[in-house]
Tab-separated table of C-alpha atoms in Angstrom:
chain	number	residue	atom	x	y	z
A	25	MET	CA	21.587	-20.585	30.014
A	26	PRO	CA	24.538	-20.246	27.786
A	27	ALA	CA	23.964	-19.075	24.222
A	28	LEU	CA	23.643	-21.342	21.220
A	29	THR	CA	26.960	-22.326	19.673
A	30	LEU	CA	28.085	-23.231	16.366
A	31	ARG	CA	28.328	-26.826	17.523
A	32	ASP	CA	24.730	-26.582	18.454
A	33	ILE	CA	23.668	-25.303	15.071
A	34	LEU	CA	25.593	-28.187	13.245
A	35	ALA	CA	23.407	-30.428	15.181
A	36	LEU	CA	20.116	-29.101	14.043
A	37	ASP	CA	18.229	-31.345	11.459
A	38	PRO	CA	18.164	-28.871	8.424
A	39	VAL	CA	21.808	-28.302	8.871
A	40	ARG	CA	22.613	-31.974	9.165
A	41	GLY	CA	20.563	-32.529	6.111
A	42	SER	CA	22.777	-30.365	4.032
A	43	GLU	CA	25.870	-32.566	4.843
A	44	PRO	CA	28.082	-30.041	6.366
A	45	GLU	CA	31.915	-30.525	6.136
A	46	LEU	CA	34.099	-28.598	8.347
A	47	LEU	CA	37.081	-27.302	6.549
A	48	ALA	CA	38.616	-24.864	8.998
A	49	GLY	CA	38.038	-23.418	12.349
A	50	GLU	CA	37.784	-26.698	14.430
A	51	GLY	CA	38.852	-25.035	17.546
A	52	ALA	CA	36.000	-22.465	17.296
A	53	LEU	CA	32.992	-24.539	17.412
A	54	ASP	CA	31.954	-23.622	20.732
A	55	ARG	CA	31.787	-19.855	19.963
A	56	PRO	CA	28.270	-18.422	20.322
A	57	VAL	CA	26.165	-17.786	17.154
A	58	ARG	CA	24.005	-14.518	17.644
A	59	TRP	CA	22.122	-14.962	14.274
A	60	VAL	CA	22.017	-16.853	11.156
A	61	HIS	CA	21.842	-14.922	7.777
A	62	SER	CA	21.971	-15.958	4.074
A	63	SER	CA	23.433	-13.561	1.569
A	64	GLU	CA	25.361	-13.221	-1.706
A	65	VAL	CA	29.012	-13.246	-1.062
A	66	TYR	CA	29.886	-9.700	-1.985
A	67	GLU	CA	27.066	-8.430	0.398
A	68	GLY	CA	27.765	-10.516	3.274
A	69	ALA	CA	30.279	-8.772	5.321
A	70	ASN	CA	28.772	-5.308	5.014
A	71	PHE	CA	25.797	-5.864	7.470
A	72	LEU	CA	27.240	-8.206	9.880
A	73	ASP	CA	27.513	-6.860	13.541
A	74	GLY	CA	29.445	-9.842	14.998
A	75	GLY	CA	28.361	-13.217	15.927
A	76	GLU	CA	26.448	-14.274	12.804
A	77	LEU	CA	26.926	-17.395	10.713
A	78	LEU	CA	26.702	-16.394	7.113
A	79	LEU	CA	25.264	-18.779	4.474
A	80	THR	CA	25.952	-18.182	0.690
A	81	ASN	CA	25.447	-20.307	-2.509
A	82	GLY	CA	28.878	-19.506	-3.537
A	83	PHE	CA	27.820	-17.735	-6.758
A	84	GLY	CA	29.952	-14.763	-6.133
A	85	LEU	CA	33.064	-16.738	-5.595
A	86	THR	CA	32.847	-18.361	-8.866
A	87	ASP	CA	34.513	-15.697	-10.994
A	88	ALA	CA	36.444	-13.799	-8.165
A	89	ASN	CA	40.162	-13.825	-8.203
A	90	GLU	CA	42.339	-15.260	-5.453
A	91	ASP	CA	42.865	-11.847	-3.863
A	92	THR	CA	39.124	-11.061	-3.888
A	93	ARG	CA	38.424	-14.331	-2.172
A	94	ARG	CA	40.989	-14.007	0.440
A	95	ARG	CA	39.999	-10.519	1.270
A	96	TYR	CA	36.429	-11.527	1.518
A	97	VAL	CA	37.158	-14.208	4.236
A	98	ARG	CA	39.476	-11.515	6.001
A	99	GLU	CA	36.498	-9.127	6.006
A	100	LEU	CA	34.044	-11.658	7.486
A	101	ASP	CA	36.527	-12.444	10.282
A	102	ALA	CA	37.293	-8.745	11.025
A	103	ARG	CA	33.389	-8.139	11.432
A	104	GLY	CA	33.266	-10.972	13.907
A	105	ALA	CA	31.419	-13.534	11.893
A	106	ALA	CA	30.865	-16.769	13.836
A	107	GLY	CA	31.553	-18.748	10.711
A	108	LEU	CA	30.875	-19.087	6.845
A	109	ALA	CA	28.852	-21.954	5.106
A	110	VAL	CA	29.251	-22.348	1.523
A	111	GLU	CA	26.936	-24.431	-0.681
A	112	VAL	CA	29.105	-26.496	-3.095
A	113	GLY	CA	28.164	-28.607	-6.071
A	114	ARG	CA	25.857	-26.204	-7.891
A	115	SER	CA	27.128	-22.676	-8.428
A	116	LEU	CA	30.439	-23.699	-6.941
A	117	VAL	CA	31.828	-26.952	-8.005
A	118	ARG	CA	34.282	-27.115	-5.200
A	119	MET	CA	35.480	-24.792	-2.299
A	120	PRO	CA	38.419	-22.728	-3.534
A	121	GLU	CA	41.791	-23.535	-1.862
A	122	GLU	CA	42.613	-20.108	-1.002
A	123	VAL	CA	39.215	-19.708	0.910
A	124	VAL	CA	40.274	-22.704	2.993
A	125	ASP	CA	43.676	-21.584	3.448
A	126	GLU	CA	42.659	-17.946	4.680
A	127	ALA	CA	39.929	-19.379	6.866
A	128	ARG	CA	42.510	-21.867	8.471
A	129	ARG	CA	45.042	-19.093	8.991
A	130	LEU	CA	42.306	-16.810	10.617
A	131	GLY	CA	40.601	-19.729	12.644
A	132	LEU	CA	37.400	-18.766	10.997
A	133	PRO	CA	34.963	-21.771	10.931
A	134	LEU	CA	34.313	-22.687	7.326
A	135	LEU	CA	31.655	-25.137	6.305
A	136	ALA	CA	31.078	-26.808	2.945
A	137	LEU	CA	27.343	-27.765	2.336
A	138	HIS	CA	27.338	-30.733	-0.005
A	139	ARG	CA	23.545	-31.266	-0.127
A	140	VAL	CA	21.090	-28.554	-1.352
A	141	VAL	CA	18.764	-27.696	1.507
A	142	PRO	CA	16.785	-24.302	1.072
A	143	PHE	CA	18.404	-21.674	3.301
A	144	VAL	CA	15.113	-20.340	4.678
A	145	ARG	CA	14.766	-23.778	6.297
A	146	ILE	CA	18.102	-23.466	7.936
A	147	THR	CA	17.843	-19.880	9.106
A	148	GLU	CA	14.235	-20.445	10.249
A	149	ALA	CA	15.413	-23.515	12.510
A	150	ALA	CA	18.516	-22.023	13.668
A	151	ASN	CA	17.107	-18.501	14.405
A	152	ARG	CA	14.073	-20.078	16.258
A	153	ALA	CA	16.414	-22.106	18.356
A	154	ILE	CA	18.616	-19.093	19.154
A	155	VAL	CA	15.532	-16.979	20.158
A	156	ALA	CA	14.145	-19.884	22.310
A	157	ARG	CA	17.681	-20.275	24.063
A	158	GLY	CA	17.711	-16.589	24.759
A	159	LEU	CA	14.261	-16.383	26.073
A	160	SER	CA	14.704	-19.400	28.435
A	161	GLY	CA	17.839	-17.687	29.709
A	162	ARG	CA	16.180	-14.674	30.816
A	163	ALA	CA	15.403	-14.197	34.479
A	164	ALA	CA	11.681	-14.292	35.054
A	165	SER	CA	11.998	-11.235	37.380
A	166	VAL	CA	13.032	-9.027	34.317
A	167	ARG	CA	9.580	-8.988	33.340
A	168	PRO	CA	6.424	-9.176	35.456
A	169	TRP	CA	5.080	-11.886	33.197
A	170	GLY	CA	7.993	-14.109	33.500
A	171	GLY	CA	8.405	-16.859	30.972
A	172	ASP	CA	5.566	-15.925	28.729
A	173	HIS	CA	7.328	-15.357	25.428
A	174	THR	CA	4.149	-14.214	23.624
A	175	ALA	CA	3.551	-11.457	26.230
A	176	ALA	CA	7.223	-10.498	26.092
A	177	LEU	CA	7.155	-10.064	22.310
A	178	LEU	CA	3.915	-8.116	22.473
A	179	ALA	CA	5.224	-5.900	25.050
A	180	ASP	CA	8.392	-5.272	23.045
A	181	LEU	CA	6.487	-4.411	20.099
A	182	ALA	CA	4.000	-2.109	22.015
A	183	ASP	CA	6.869	-0.466	23.823
A	184	GLY	CA	8.753	0.067	20.356
A	185	GLN	CA	11.821	-1.837	21.723
A	186	ALA	CA	14.804	-1.972	19.078
A	187	LEU	CA	14.077	-5.227	17.347
A	188	ASN	CA	14.862	-6.820	13.947
A	189	GLN	CA	12.596	-8.611	11.428
A	190	PRO	CA	14.266	-11.945	11.816
A	191	GLU	CA	13.830	-11.919	15.592
A	192	VAL	CA	10.375	-10.895	15.632
A	193	GLU	CA	9.445	-13.485	13.071
A	194	ALA	CA	11.283	-16.307	14.907
A	195	ARG	CA	9.746	-15.063	18.249
A	196	ALA	CA	6.397	-15.096	16.724
A	197	ALA	CA	6.787	-18.430	15.055
A	198	LEU	CA	7.649	-19.862	18.522
A	199	ALA	CA	4.159	-18.650	19.569
A	200	GLY	CA	2.733	-20.398	16.479
A	201	PHE	CA	1.857	-17.007	14.719
A	202	HIS	CA	2.592	-17.241	10.993
A	203	PRO	CA	0.889	-14.482	9.212
A	204	GLY	CA	1.178	-14.911	5.470
A	205	PRO	CA	2.753	-12.199	3.119
A	206	GLY	CA	-0.632	-10.927	2.009
A	207	ALA	CA	-2.166	-10.770	5.517
A	208	ARG	CA	-3.179	-7.533	7.199
A	209	LEU	CA	-2.321	-7.034	10.812
A	210	VAL	CA	-4.424	-5.113	13.268
A	211	GLY	CA	-3.307	-4.253	16.867
A	212	VAL	CA	-5.732	-4.634	19.524
A	213	SER	CA	-5.747	-3.181	23.115
A	214	ALA	CA	-8.427	-4.203	25.705
A	215	HIS	CA	-9.016	-2.922	29.114
A	216	GLY	CA	-11.472	-4.693	31.665
A	217	ALA	CA	-11.361	-8.072	30.010
A	218	ARG	CA	-10.959	-10.709	32.689
A	219	GLU	CA	-9.348	-13.129	30.315
A	220	LEU	CA	-8.237	-13.832	26.676
A	221	GLY	CA	-11.552	-15.165	25.728
A	222	VAL	CA	-12.835	-11.729	24.244
A	223	VAL	CA	-9.909	-12.010	21.773
A	224	ASP	CA	-10.659	-15.647	20.949
A	225	ARG	CA	-14.284	-14.932	20.315
A	226	ALA	CA	-13.636	-12.246	18.124
A	227	ALA	CA	-11.192	-14.187	16.080
A	228	ARG	CA	-13.773	-16.984	15.790
A	229	SER	CA	-16.422	-14.528	14.432
A	230	LEU	CA	-13.992	-13.186	11.819
A	231	GLY	CA	-13.113	-16.721	10.724
A	232	GLY	CA	-9.741	-17.967	9.352
A	233	VAL	CA	-7.615	-15.176	11.221
A	234	ALA	CA	-4.368	-15.891	13.105
A	235	VAL	CA	-4.118	-14.181	16.544
A	236	LEU	CA	-1.132	-13.446	18.860
A	237	ARG	CA	-2.406	-12.434	22.181
A	238	ALA	CA	-1.267	-12.108	25.748
A	239	ALA	CA	-3.005	-10.831	29.108
A	240	PHE	CA	-1.203	-8.281	31.393
A	241	PRO	CA	-2.443	-7.019	34.628
A	242	GLY	CA	-5.668	-5.301	33.708
A	243	ASP	CA	-5.203	-5.310	29.987
A	244	VAL	CA	-4.947	-7.495	26.904
A	245	LEU	CA	-2.800	-6.819	23.828
A	246	ALA	CA	-3.270	-8.840	20.557
A	247	LEU	CA	-2.236	-8.780	16.922
A	248	VAL	CA	-5.038	-10.080	14.585
A	249	ALA	CA	-3.783	-11.423	11.214
A	250	MET	CA	-6.350	-11.388	8.510
A	251	PRO	CA	-5.170	-13.641	5.668
A	252	ASP	CA	-5.173	-12.178	2.060
A	253	ASP	CA	-8.316	-14.257	0.907
A	254	ALA	CA	-10.280	-13.049	3.891
A	255	VAL	CA	-9.154	-9.398	3.403
A	256	ARG	CA	-10.621	-9.685	-0.227
A	257	THR	CA	-13.843	-11.079	1.197
A	258	VAL	CA	-14.145	-8.379	4.007
A	259	THR	CA	-13.146	-5.493	1.885
A	260	ALA	CA	-15.736	-6.377	-0.652
A	261	ARG	CA	-18.281	-5.023	1.712
A	262	ARG	CA	-16.452	-3.283	4.623
A	263	ASP	CA	-12.697	-2.506	5.472
A	264	VAL	CA	-10.525	-4.526	7.700
A	265	VAL	CA	-10.576	-2.206	10.639
A	266	ARG	CA	-14.208	-1.868	10.718
A	267	ALA	CA	-14.578	-5.674	10.474
A	268	VAL	CA	-12.331	-6.071	13.544
A	269	GLN	CA	-14.293	-3.381	15.446
A	270	GLU	CA	-17.639	-5.165	14.667
A	271	ALA	CA	-16.164	-8.652	15.801
A	272	PHE	CA	-15.102	-7.208	19.266
A	273	ARG	CA	-18.276	-5.256	19.694
A	274	THR	CA	-19.931	-8.519	19.501
A	275	ALA	CA	-17.418	-10.605	21.598
A	276	ALA	CA	-16.892	-7.974	24.360
A	277	GLU	CA	-18.908	-7.832	27.592
A	278	ALA	CA	-20.328	-4.675	29.240
A	279	GLY	CA	-17.580	-2.751	31.025
A	280	VAL	CA	-14.946	-3.819	28.478
A	281	THR	CA	-13.150	-0.974	26.427
A	282	VAL	CA	-11.395	-2.123	23.332
A	283	ALA	CA	-9.158	0.018	20.904
A	284	VAL	CA	-8.196	-1.190	17.466
A	285	GLY	CA	-5.197	0.137	15.642
A	286	HIS	CA	-4.771	0.617	11.984
A	287	ALA	CA	-4.506	-2.366	9.421
A	288	VAL	CA	-0.784	-2.790	8.069
A	289	LEU	CA	0.672	-5.468	5.808
A	290	ALA	CA	2.408	-8.418	7.737
A	291	SER	CA	5.174	-8.195	5.132
A	292	GLY	CA	5.587	-4.428	5.771
A	293	GLY	CA	8.321	-5.326	8.567
A	294	TRP	CA	8.329	-5.190	12.395
A	295	LEU	CA	8.062	-1.473	12.727
A	296	ARG	CA	4.444	-1.732	11.252
A	297	TRP	CA	3.668	-4.517	13.688
A	298	SER	CA	4.835	-2.212	16.289
A	299	GLU	CA	2.911	0.873	14.912
A	300	THR	CA	-0.541	-0.788	15.073
A	301	LEU	CA	0.043	-2.056	18.508
A	302	ARG	CA	1.160	1.179	19.797
A	303	ALA	CA	-1.741	3.084	18.164
A	304	ALA	CA	-4.092	0.722	19.758
A	305	ARG	CA	-2.615	1.127	23.146
A	306	THR	CA	-2.536	4.822	22.987
A	307	THR	CA	-6.185	4.843	21.628
A	308	LEU	CA	-7.239	2.811	24.561
A	309	GLU	CA	-5.603	5.081	27.119
A	310	LEU	CA	-7.288	8.073	25.463
A	311	ALA	CA	-10.717	6.200	25.446
A	312	LEU	CA	-10.246	5.568	29.075
A	313	THR	CA	-9.266	9.018	30.130
A	314	VAL	CA	-10.982	11.608	27.590
A	315	PRO	CA	-14.658	11.844	27.527
A	316	SER	CA	-16.117	10.599	24.188
A	317	ALA	CA	-17.697	13.090	21.843
A	318	GLU	CA	-20.832	10.764	21.476
A	319	PRO	CA	-21.094	8.518	24.660
A	320	GLY	CA	-22.676	5.149	23.699
A	321	PRO	CA	-25.604	3.219	25.751
A	322	THR	CA	-24.682	2.758	29.345
A	323	GLY	CA	-23.534	-0.709	30.065
A	324	ASP	CA	-22.374	-1.523	26.427
A	325	PRO	CA	-18.663	-2.279	25.663
A	326	VAL	CA	-16.791	0.622	24.195
A	327	VAL	CA	-15.086	-0.288	20.981
A	328	THR	CA	-13.124	2.440	19.318
A	329	SER	CA	-10.192	2.737	16.742
A	330	SER	CA	-7.136	4.812	16.269
A	331	ARG	CA	-8.619	6.577	13.213
A	332	ALA	CA	-11.717	7.484	15.352
A	333	LEU	CA	-9.523	9.165	17.848
A	334	THR	CA	-7.022	10.663	15.342
A	335	LEU	CA	-7.458	14.213	16.494
A	336	GLU	CA	-7.153	13.101	20.251
A	337	ARG	CA	-3.905	11.226	19.504
A	338	GLU	CA	-2.516	14.166	17.295
A	339	LEU	CA	-3.284	16.810	19.901
A	340	THR	CA	-1.755	14.935	22.683
A	341	ARG	CA	1.434	13.728	20.992
A	342	GLY	CA	4.233	13.885	23.435
A	343	GLY	CA	1.918	13.848	26.579
A	344	VAL	CA	-1.250	15.736	27.764
A	345	ASP	CA	0.770	17.922	30.195
A	346	ALA	CA	3.347	18.924	27.567
A	347	ASN	CA	0.523	20.283	25.383
A	348	ARG	CA	-1.788	21.539	27.878
A	349	ASP	CA	-1.121	25.190	27.767
A	350	ARG	CA	-1.363	25.035	24.047
A	351	LEU	CA	-4.509	23.414	24.126
A	352	ALA	CA	-6.110	25.547	26.544
A	353	ARG	CA	-5.046	28.528	24.479
A	354	LEU	CA	-6.775	26.922	21.429
A	355	VAL	CA	-9.948	26.270	23.268
A	356	GLN	CA	-9.999	29.762	24.672
A	357	HIS	CA	-9.432	31.549	21.603
A	358	THR	CA	-11.803	29.432	19.412
A	359	LEU	CA	-14.663	28.678	21.914
A	360	GLY	CA	-14.272	31.162	24.842
A	361	PRO	CA	-17.674	33.121	24.469
A	362	LEU	CA	-19.463	29.779	24.151
A	363	LEU	CA	-17.805	28.290	27.201
A	364	ALA	CA	-18.585	31.405	29.210
A	365	TRP	CA	-22.286	31.161	28.394
A	366	GLU	CA	-22.374	27.552	29.344
A	367	ALA	CA	-20.823	28.323	32.701
A	368	ALA	CA	-23.431	30.916	33.318
A	369	HIS	CA	-26.438	29.066	31.633
A	370	PRO	CA	-26.380	25.274	31.909
A	371	SER	CA	-26.893	23.884	28.451
A	372	ASP	CA	-25.802	21.420	25.978
A	373	LEU	CA	-24.378	23.827	23.331
A	374	VAL	CA	-20.712	22.514	23.143
A	375	ARG	CA	-21.735	18.971	22.847
A	376	THR	CA	-24.380	20.045	20.232
A	377	LEU	CA	-21.787	21.822	18.123
A	378	GLU	CA	-19.233	18.907	18.161
A	379	ILE	CA	-21.937	16.351	17.144
A	380	HIS	CA	-23.224	18.549	14.485
A	381	LEU	CA	-19.785	19.123	12.877
A	382	ARG	CA	-18.780	15.457	13.046
A	383	HIS	CA	-22.006	14.343	11.262
A	384	GLY	CA	-21.521	16.611	8.290
A	385	CYS	CA	-23.795	19.515	9.662
A	386	SER	CA	-26.490	17.268	9.018
A	387	PRO	CA	-29.676	18.647	11.011
A	388	THR	CA	-31.512	15.465	10.702
A	389	ARG	CA	-28.667	13.347	11.919
A	390	THR	CA	-27.630	15.707	14.641
A	391	ALA	CA	-31.284	16.018	16.084
A	392	ALA	CA	-31.689	12.153	16.116
A	393	LEU	CA	-28.394	11.704	18.014
A	394	LEU	CA	-29.304	14.391	20.496
A	395	HIS	CA	-32.868	13.123	20.866
A	396	ILE	CA	-34.297	16.514	20.286
A	397	GLY	CA	-36.542	18.111	17.595
A	398	ARG	CA	-35.214	19.910	14.681
A	399	GLN	CA	-36.783	23.058	15.820
A	400	SER	CA	-34.812	23.010	19.176
A	401	LEU	CA	-31.744	22.142	17.294
A	402	TYR	CA	-32.105	25.186	15.095
A	403	GLN	CA	-32.600	27.400	18.061
A	404	ARG	CA	-29.185	25.880	19.599
A	405	LEU	CA	-27.338	26.520	16.468
A	406	GLU	CA	-28.431	29.956	16.237
A	407	ARG	CA	-27.494	30.642	19.695
A	408	ILE	CA	-23.823	29.126	19.085
A	409	GLU	CA	-23.417	31.234	15.864
A	410	SER	CA	-24.580	34.473	17.786
A	411	LEU	CA	-22.048	33.717	20.673
A	412	LEU	CA	-19.147	32.799	18.415
A	413	GLY	CA	-19.718	35.497	15.626
A	414	LEU	CA	-19.382	32.951	12.864
A	415	GLU	CA	-21.451	30.545	10.597
A	416	ILE	CA	-20.940	27.019	11.661
A	417	ASP	CA	-21.266	25.543	8.103
A	418	ASP	CA	-18.300	27.662	6.853
A	419	PRO	CA	-15.819	24.996	5.662
A	420	ASP	CA	-12.931	27.203	6.434
A	421	LEU	CA	-13.665	26.843	10.112
A	422	LEU	CA	-14.342	23.057	10.318
A	423	GLY	CA	-10.824	22.053	11.169
A	424	GLU	CA	-10.235	24.818	13.844
A	425	LEU	CA	-13.681	24.181	15.565
A	426	LEU	CA	-13.222	20.485	15.579
A	427	ALA	CA	-9.770	20.747	16.961
A	428	ALA	CA	-10.875	23.073	19.679
A	429	LEU	CA	-13.794	20.866	20.695
A	430	CYS	CA	-11.673	17.986	20.845
A	431	ALA	CA	-9.044	19.918	22.847
A	432	HIS	CA	-11.663	21.059	25.274
A	433	ARG	CA	-12.621	17.320	26.064
A	434	ILE	CA	-9.004	16.391	26.656
A	435	VAL	CA	-8.284	19.102	28.995
A	436	ARG	CA	-11.530	18.624	30.836
A	437	GLY	CA	-11.052	14.827	31.017
A	438	VAL	CA	-7.302	14.497	31.969
A	439	PRO	CA	-6.496	16.643	35.125
A	440	ALA	CA	-2.991	18.193	35.371
A	441	ALA	CA	-1.973	15.676	38.045
A	442	ALA	CA	-3.101	12.703	35.940
A	443	GLY	CA	-1.882	13.918	32.599
A	444	GLY	CA	1.625	12.779	32.860
A	445	GLY	CA	0.469	9.147	33.098
A	446	LEU	CA	-1.045	9.346	29.677
A	447	ARG	CA	1.449	7.694	27.190
A	448	THR	CA	0.929	9.129	23.764
A	449	VAL	CA	3.340	7.111	21.766
A	450	ALA	CA	1.568	6.325	18.448
């Protein structure tokens, strides 16, 4: 399908409402328009890549001299602008003759907008139409999800494709996703869900949230947008990530694994949208391949978060296979005697040590989680300290011990042959 043209843009209702008058470039109305921007006149030409229609209120033209005005038009044409639209009647009483003359000489379409219409309405309508035309013109075979534009956007964000904020916002708007400026976005990746119902149920339990979600073969990706007022309500008693986790823990069925990314401001830009989705997807892959430090009850859904697996994500940055030798050395250096003992004497010392460290070295909490008495726990801890030649509660050792224990689970859980399939992109 051909790209949207300047003639098509002029037919849009918000543009027609501005009462546009074509002053130059009559022969170039069928040139394609790649995007529509609004900017003050002196900044406009600097960020154009070609094919853009530039909107300006003309304020910068009021005090400029003739040479400056002509040079500006030449710069727009040299950058490949599709056209220039100037609001007249407020900041600029009339279009300067030298601007019209230069545009006619170059064949650059020049529009005078005689009625005030907020530029945001024009850019939103135009860019949404541009995105819709571009998406409908893509071959379905390019993506396995064919014409599902929501899936295409989520996949592009999760894959870190080169995008820009206006494009992301326009594509999200096409899917009815309009997170407000104060909203917090949380990426979600789920495996084992047979449909999108798990996302919808979680969203209903959160109340008042917007969701962008799509199903892929075997997985579901989603962005959950919690409005500013809901954020204030939630954070008064719990944080946003925890709230989303609890909603999915209630909504998910047995056998489903859900990973939640970190919370980002919707107004922070598309890179932040991408980051939370990528973190969720990477966390999901780790949750599916690396044994958990604290397995939950059998049959319950597994719901975790990127911050819960921060160590795992950092240790596997760049891929498991790329870090395997380094992780193995860390494990052997830190836990070698303990692992050798467990190999010869079946026990649960390694797991005991990790749970104990993860829970602040609290004997009461550790014993309860391991379902053993405190005396039995003390005997295990004494054996561990004897084998490693250290004191477990030494704060200087906490980071090294936890990293080594996490590395041990990674190396043990992801065989060398399968390690290359783990994408660690967060």
